[in-house]
Amino acid sequence: MNTNRLRHLFSRALRASLATPLVLAGCGTGSTTLTGYSNVECTPQGVPAIDDLSIQPAQDYVALRQVTSYGGEGPATYETRVSIGEACATATNVSACQTSLAEARSSDGFNDACIQACSKYFLATTRGDEVKTWSTLESLQQLIGTVDTAQDAALLTFAAGYSLSCDTLERGAVKRNKDGSFNVVGTKGFACGEGSDLTQHVVRVSADGKLNEVEDHVLEKGTGSCAVGRRPVGLHGTVAGGCEDALGHYFAQTAHLEAASIHAFLRLREELALHGAEASLQDAALASAVDEVLHTEMTGRLARRFGATPPPPSVSAVPPRPLDAVALDNAVEGCVRETYGALVAHHQALHARDAEVREAMVRIAEDETRHAGLSWDIDRWVRSRLSAPEQESLREAQKRAVALLRAEVAVPLDAALVTEAGLPTPEVALALLDTLEQELWA
């Protein structure tokens, strides 16, 4: 589809939406009672602090290391995020100990996540001449032994796969119980799209290091307000949520999805090449992935400005798909969700009261319009290669996707998202969808 045609259609849809009245609404969340809880202690890099771990026997040196890999392209990198003590302080052969520590590696790791790269963590320790790594929850339980401090409990909870906020009690908190155990508050899940939830978990960490969930609460249900970009197959991960900092949580969601879209376009390019698509479509998919890197940076800065940290998405490896599966994914993620997301970005560029948001959305809206145009170009190319039943399956999938999108955008928004971020109210969003449905999806 010619991108100029989409721009013209978007312009008509936005003009038509001006006749829709502005209705603002808030949202509500549920969570555990946080009386007596304190923030999780973190390093400036946003990882759990380790200076008060109750390790017995004591170690000369303890380091929390992050392993970063790039999907099999090039070697993994190892970075020490925080350390305490003096490496090899009591070693009889200091040089050999330091060499062993520098070369300490682990094939395992805890709290793993993927974005453009995949990361996971492990501890490295030295005691005398011994250098060891601790890369699983079970090994950390062995290293810590008796849980005596809040940092002990937080690190074990982090290693068990929970996300721990450093500055928001609702998503990262700890308290000591009367029996000597600890309660740790963390989150799992994400809030993007119908049926998704960001869930708060209260984990009891006993003195012997055993973890047991004692409460869980849905902090945020996914809505259509995060319909930005193209979601890759295999996406799962954590997205910040909550109503008390609506702008921060929204832009953390957006940055999360923009980052996920990098995966989606790189995978799309590979599958287009596999199925013999023309070079121009492959090149456009690669260029779109590059655009999404910039979008991730821009929306990430906005998230941090509003007090949220965008969590990286995790994308499972999935084998290359047959042509009809690629076509189906493109029909839903590209021709419906991405097309609508581009229109919403234009609405934000026009209506956001916050100047920095408007500036970012002007660039994002233009790029996303090209991405939507690519989706329709792929749709035109692929339909000629599908059977009649396969083409009918695409039409039915698009109808279902539009119906689902209607349900998602009907959920009321926090007032700040409408005024400062420029998101359309449910009434306006449905009017925008009406125009697209009449022109594109009928």
mmCIF file with all atom_site columns, N, CA and C in Angstrom, residues 116-153:
data_model
loop_
_atom_site.group_PDB
_atom_site.id
_atom_site.type_symbol
_atom_site.label_atom_id
_atom_site.label_alt_id
_atom_site.label_comp_id
_atom_site.label_asym_id
_atom_site.label_entity_id
_atom_site.label_seq_id
_atom_site.pdbx_PDB_ins_code
_atom_site.Cartn_x
_atom_site.Cartn_y
_atom_site.Cartn_z
_atom_site.occupancy
_atom_site.B_iso_or_equiv
_atom_site.pdbx_formal_charge
_atom_site.auth_seq_id
_atom_site.auth_comp_id
_atom_site.auth_asym_id
_atom_site.auth_atom_id
_atom_site.pdbx_PDB_model_num
ATOM 1   N N  . GLN A 1 116 ? 17.154 -6.898  22.471 1.00 0.00 ? 116 GLN A N  1
ATOM 2   C CA . GLN A 1 116 ? 18.037 -7.091  21.326 1.00 0.00 ? 116 GLN A CA 1
ATOM 3   C C  . GLN A 1 116 ? 19.093 -8.137  21.676 1.00 0.00 ? 116 GLN A C  1
ATOM 4   N N  . ALA A 1 117 ? 19.425 -8.204  22.973 1.00 0.00 ? 117 ALA A N  1
ATOM 5   C CA . ALA A 1 117 ? 20.321 -9.220  23.498 1.00 0.00 ? 117 ALA A CA 1
ATOM 6   C C  . ALA A 1 117 ? 19.629 -9.925  24.654 1.00 0.00 ? 117 ALA A C  1
ATOM 7   N N  . CYS A 1 118 ? 20.176 -11.054 25.074 1.00 0.00 ? 118 CYS A N  1
ATOM 8   C CA . CYS A 1 118 ? 19.637 -11.786 26.216 1.00 0.00 ? 118 CYS A CA 1
ATOM 9   C C  . CYS A 1 118 ? 20.604 -11.637 27.384 1.00 0.00 ? 118 CYS A C  1
ATOM 10  N N  . SER A 1 119 ? 20.060 -11.500 28.595 1.00 0.00 ? 119 SER A N  1
ATOM 11  C CA . SER A 1 119 ? 20.915 -11.339 29.757 1.00 0.00 ? 119 SER A CA 1
ATOM 12  C C  . SER A 1 119 ? 20.464 -12.245 30.888 1.00 0.00 ? 119 SER A C  1
ATOM 13  N N  . LYS A 1 120 ? 21.398 -12.613 31.747 1.00 0.00 ? 120 LYS A N  1
ATOM 14  C CA . LYS A 1 120 ? 21.122 -13.382 32.949 1.00 0.00 ? 120 LYS A CA 1
ATOM 15  C C  . LYS A 1 120 ? 22.243 -13.079 33.932 1.00 0.00 ? 120 LYS A C  1
ATOM 16  N N  . TYR A 1 121 ? 22.086 -13.545 35.173 1.00 0.00 ? 121 TYR A N  1
ATOM 17  C CA . TYR A 1 121 ? 23.007 -13.172 36.232 1.00 0.00 ? 121 TYR A CA 1
ATOM 18  C C  . TYR A 1 121 ? 23.571 -14.398 36.944 1.00 0.00 ? 121 TYR A C  1
ATOM 19  N N  . PHE A 1 122 ? 24.744 -14.209 37.582 1.00 0.00 ? 122 PHE A N  1
ATOM 20  C CA . PHE A 1 122 ? 25.274 -15.202 38.502 1.00 0.00 ? 122 PHE A CA 1
ATOM 21  C C  . PHE A 1 122 ? 26.210 -14.496 39.484 1.00 0.00 ? 122 PHE A C  1
ATOM 22  N N  . LEU A 1 123 ? 26.471 -15.135 40.610 1.00 0.00 ? 123 LEU A N  1
ATOM 23  C CA . LEU A 1 123 ? 27.454 -14.623 41.554 1.00 0.00 ? 123 LEU A CA 1
ATOM 24  C C  . LEU A 1 123 ? 28.789 -15.312 41.325 1.00 0.00 ? 123 LEU A C  1
ATOM 25  N N  . ALA A 1 124 ? 29.881 -14.561 41.478 1.00 0.00 ? 124 ALA A N  1
ATOM 26  C CA . ALA A 1 124 ? 31.231 -15.118 41.471 1.00 0.00 ? 124 ALA A CA 1
ATOM 27  C C  . ALA A 1 124 ? 31.875 -14.766 42.807 1.00 0.00 ? 124 ALA A C  1
ATOM 28  N N  . THR A 1 125 ? 32.526 -15.739 43.436 1.00 0.00 ? 125 THR A N  1
ATOM 29  C CA . THR A 1 125 ? 33.132 -15.505 44.745 1.00 0.00 ? 125 THR A CA 1
ATOM 30  C C  . THR A 1 125 ? 34.561 -16.029 44.775 1.00 0.00 ? 125 THR A C  1
ATOM 31  N N  . THR A 1 126 ? 35.349 -15.444 45.690 1.00 0.00 ? 126 THR A N  1
ATOM 32  C CA . THR A 1 126 ? 36.674 -16.005 45.984 1.00 0.00 ? 126 THR A CA 1
ATOM 33  C C  . THR A 1 126 ? 36.796 -16.174 47.495 1.00 0.00 ? 126 THR A C  1
ATOM 34  N N  . ARG A 1 127 ? 37.447 -17.263 47.888 1.00 0.00 ? 127 ARG A N  1
ATOM 35  C CA . ARG A 1 127 ? 37.759 -17.526 49.302 1.00 0.00 ? 127 ARG A CA 1
ATOM 36  C C  . ARG A 1 127 ? 39.053 -18.333 49.324 1.00 0.00 ? 127 ARG A C  1
ATOM 37  N N  . GLY A 1 128 ? 40.113 -17.705 49.801 1.00 0.00 ? 128 GLY A N  1
ATOM 38  C CA . GLY A 1 128 ? 41.417 -18.337 49.665 1.00 0.00 ? 128 GLY A CA 1
ATOM 39  C C  . GLY A 1 128 ? 41.760 -18.470 48.191 1.00 0.00 ? 128 GLY A C  1
ATOM 40  N N  . ASP A 1 129 ? 42.177 -19.659 47.773 1.00 0.00 ? 129 ASP A N  1
ATOM 41  C CA . ASP A 1 129 ? 42.489 -19.895 46.357 1.00 0.00 ? 129 ASP A CA 1
ATOM 42  C C  . ASP A 1 129 ? 41.279 -20.360 45.554 1.00 0.00 ? 129 ASP A C  1
ATOM 43  N N  . GLU A 1 130 ? 40.150 -20.532 46.216 1.00 0.00 ? 130 GLU A N  1
ATOM 44  C CA . GLU A 1 130 ? 38.968 -21.086 45.548 1.00 0.00 ? 130 GLU A CA 1
ATOM 45  C C  . GLU A 1 130 ? 38.145 -19.988 44.872 1.00 0.00 ? 130 GLU A C  1
ATOM 46  N N  . VAL A 1 131 ? 37.847 -20.184 43.606 1.00 0.00 ? 131 VAL A N  1
ATOM 47  C CA . VAL A 1 131 ? 36.952 -19.308 42.837 1.00 0.00 ? 131 VAL A CA 1
ATOM 48  C C  . VAL A 1 131 ? 35.743 -20.132 42.437 1.00 0.00 ? 131 VAL A C  1
ATOM 49  N N  . LYS A 1 132 ? 34.530 -19.641 42.760 1.00 0.00 ? 132 LYS A N  1
ATOM 50  C CA . LYS A 1 132 ? 33.320 -20.399 42.458 1.00 0.00 ? 132 LYS A CA 1
ATOM 51  C C  . LYS A 1 132 ? 32.267 -19.491 41.840 1.00 0.00 ? 132 LYS A C  1
ATOM 52  N N  . THR A 1 133 ? 31.347 -20.118 41.104 1.00 0.00 ? 133 THR A N  1
ATOM 53  C CA . THR A 1 133 ? 30.193 -19.396 40.568 1.00 0.00 ? 133 THR A CA 1
ATOM 54  C C  . THR A 1 133 ? 28.919 -20.018 41.129 1.00 0.00 ? 133 THR A C  1
ATOM 55  N N  . TRP A 1 134 ? 27.891 -19.170 41.257 1.00 0.00 ? 134 TRP A N  1
ATOM 56  C CA . TRP A 1 134 ? 26.610 -19.561 41.840 1.00 0.00 ? 134 TRP A CA 1
ATOM 57  C C  . TRP A 1 134 ? 25.529 -19.016 40.915 1.00 0.00 ? 134 TRP A C  1
ATOM 58  N N  . SER A 1 135 ? 24.931 -19.889 40.117 1.00 0.00 ? 135 SER A N  1
ATOM 59  C CA . SER A 1 135 ? 24.109 -19.411 39.003 1.00 0.00 ? 135 SER A CA 1
ATOM 60  C C  . SER A 1 135 ? 22.662 -19.908 39.017 1.00 0.00 ? 135 SER A C  1
ATOM 61  N N  . THR A 1 136 ? 22.254 -20.575 40.068 1.00 0.00 ? 136 THR A N  1
ATOM 62  C CA . THR A 1 136 ? 20.871 -21.041 40.173 1.00 0.00 ? 136 THR A CA 1
ATOM 63  C C  . THR A 1 136 ? 20.326 -20.673 41.541 1.00 0.00 ? 136 THR A C  1
ATOM 64  N N  . LEU A 1 137 ? 19.002 -20.709 41.668 1.00 0.00 ? 137 LEU A N  1
ATOM 65  C CA . LEU A 1 137 ? 18.374 -20.442 42.956 1.00 0.00 ? 137 LEU A CA 1
ATOM 66  C C  . LEU A 1 137 ? 18.871 -21.424 44.005 1.00 0.00 ? 137 LEU A C  1
ATOM 67  N N  . GLU A 1 138 ? 18.977 -22.682 43.626 1.00 0.00 ? 138 GLU A N  1
ATOM 68  C CA . GLU A 1 138 ? 19.412 -23.709 44.574 1.00 0.00 ? 138 GLU A CA 1
ATOM 69  C C  . GLU A 1 138 ? 20.827 -23.456 45.070 1.00 0.00 ? 138 GLU A C  1
ATOM 70  N N  . SER A 1 139 ? 21.721 -23.047 44.184 1.00 0.00 ? 139 SER A N  1
ATOM 71  C CA . SER A 1 139 ? 23.101 -22.792 44.610 1.00 0.00 ? 139 SER A CA 1
ATOM 72  C C  . SER A 1 139 ? 23.182 -21.559 45.509 1.00 0.00 ? 139 SER A C  1
ATOM 73  N N  . LEU A 1 140 ? 22.344 -20.541 45.225 1.00 0.00 ? 140 LEU A N  1
ATOM 74  C CA . LEU A 1 140 ? 22.330 -19.365 46.089 1.00 0.00 ? 140 LEU A CA 1
ATOM 75  C C  . LEU A 1 140 ? 21.805 -19.708 47.478 1.00 0.00 ? 140 LEU A C  1
ATOM 76  N N  . GLN A 1 141 ? 20.790 -20.569 47.526 1.00 0.00 ? 141 GLN A N  1
ATOM 77  C CA . GLN A 1 141 ? 20.286 -21.010 48.831 1.00 0.00 ? 141 GLN A CA 1
ATOM 78  C C  . GLN A 1 141 ? 21.388 -21.690 49.623 1.00 0.00 ? 141 GLN A C  1
ATOM 79  N N  . GLN A 1 142 ? 22.210 -22.471 48.937 1.00 0.00 ? 142 GLN A N  1
ATOM 80  C CA . GLN A 1 142 ? 23.338 -23.139 49.585 1.00 0.00 ? 142 GLN A CA 1
ATOM 81  C C  . GLN A 1 142 ? 24.370 -22.127 50.057 1.00 0.00 ? 142 GLN A C  1
ATOM 82  N N  . LEU A 1 143 ? 24.671 -21.130 49.227 1.00 0.00 ? 143 LEU A N  1
ATOM 83  C CA . LEU A 1 143 ? 25.684 -20.128 49.569 1.00 0.00 ? 143 LEU A CA 1
ATOM 84  C C  . LEU A 1 143 ? 25.250 -19.284 50.766 1.00 0.00 ? 143 LEU A C  1
ATOM 85  N N  . ILE A 1 144 ? 23.999 -18.836 50.760 1.00 0.00 ? 144 ILE A N  1
ATOM 86  C CA . ILE A 1 144 ? 23.517 -17.944 51.816 1.00 0.00 ? 144 ILE A CA 1
ATOM 87  C C  . ILE A 1 144 ? 23.250 -18.701 53.104 1.00 0.00 ? 144 ILE A C  1
ATOM 88  N N  . GLY A 1 145 ? 22.754 -19.927 52.982 1.00 0.00 ? 145 GLY A N  1
ATOM 89  C CA . GLY A 1 145 ? 22.448 -20.699 54.185 1.00 0.00 ? 145 GLY A CA 1
ATOM 90  C C  . GLY A 1 145 ? 21.258 -20.102 54.903 1.00 0.00 ? 145 GLY A C  1
ATOM 91  N N  . THR A 1 146 ? 21.433 -19.679 56.141 1.00 0.00 ? 146 THR A N  1
ATOM 92  C CA . THR A 1 146 ? 20.351 -19.080 56.917 1.00 0.00 ? 146 THR A CA 1
ATOM 93  C C  . THR A 1 146 ? 20.082 -17.664 56.426 1.00 0.00 ? 146 THR A C  1
ATOM 94  N N  . VAL A 1 147 ? 18.812 -17.375 56.126 1.00 0.00 ? 147 VAL A N  1
ATOM 95  C CA . VAL A 1 147 ? 18.417 -16.052 55.646 1.00 0.00 ? 147 VAL A CA 1
ATOM 96  C C  . VAL A 1 147 ? 18.278 -15.128 56.853 1.00 0.00 ? 147 VAL A C  1
ATOM 97  N N  . ASP A 1 148 ? 19.229 -14.206 56.994 1.00 0.00 ? 148 ASP A N  1
ATOM 98  C CA . ASP A 1 148 ? 19.263 -13.317 58.153 1.00 0.00 ? 148 ASP A CA 1
ATOM 99  C C  . ASP A 1 148 ? 18.955 -11.865 57.817 1.00 0.00 ? 148 ASP A C  1
ATOM 100 N N  . THR A 1 149 ? 19.081 -11.476 56.545 1.00 0.00 ? 149 THR A N  1
ATOM 101 C CA . THR A 1 149 ? 18.931 -10.060 56.183 1.00 0.00 ? 149 THR A CA 1
ATOM 102 C C  . THR A 1 149 ? 17.926 -9.897  55.053 1.00 0.00 ? 149 THR A C  1
ATOM 103 N N  . ALA A 1 150 ? 17.453 -8.650  54.911 1.00 0.00 ? 150 ALA A N  1
ATOM 104 C CA . ALA A 1 150 ? 16.518 -8.333  53.836 1.00 0.00 ? 150 ALA A CA 1
ATOM 105 C C  . ALA A 1 150 ? 17.166 -8.551  52.472 1.00 0.00 ? 150 ALA A C  1
ATOM 106 N N  . GLN A 1 151 ? 18.476 -8.296  52.365 1.00 0.00 ? 151 GLN A N  1
ATOM 107 C CA . GLN A 1 151 ? 19.163 -8.517  51.091 1.00 0.00 ? 151 GLN A CA 1
ATOM 108 C C  . GLN A 1 151 ? 19.216 -10.002 50.735 1.00 0.00 ? 151 GLN A C  1
ATOM 109 N N  . ASP A 1 152 ? 19.381 -10.851 51.735 1.00 0.00 ? 152 ASP A N  1
ATOM 110 C CA . ASP A 1 152 ? 19.332 -12.293 51.478 1.00 0.00 ? 152 ASP A CA 1
ATOM 111 C C  . ASP A 1 152 ? 18.006 -12.653 50.806 1.00 0.00 ? 152 ASP A C  1
ATOM 112 N N  . ALA A 1 153 ? 16.914 -12.204 51.431 1.00 0.00 ? 153 ALA A N  1
ATOM 113 C CA . ALA A 1 153 ? 15.575 -12.546 50.942 1.00 0.00 ? 153 ALA A CA 1
ATOM 114 C C  . ALA A 1 153 ? 15.317 -11.963 49.565 1.00 0.00 ? 153 ALA A C  1
#
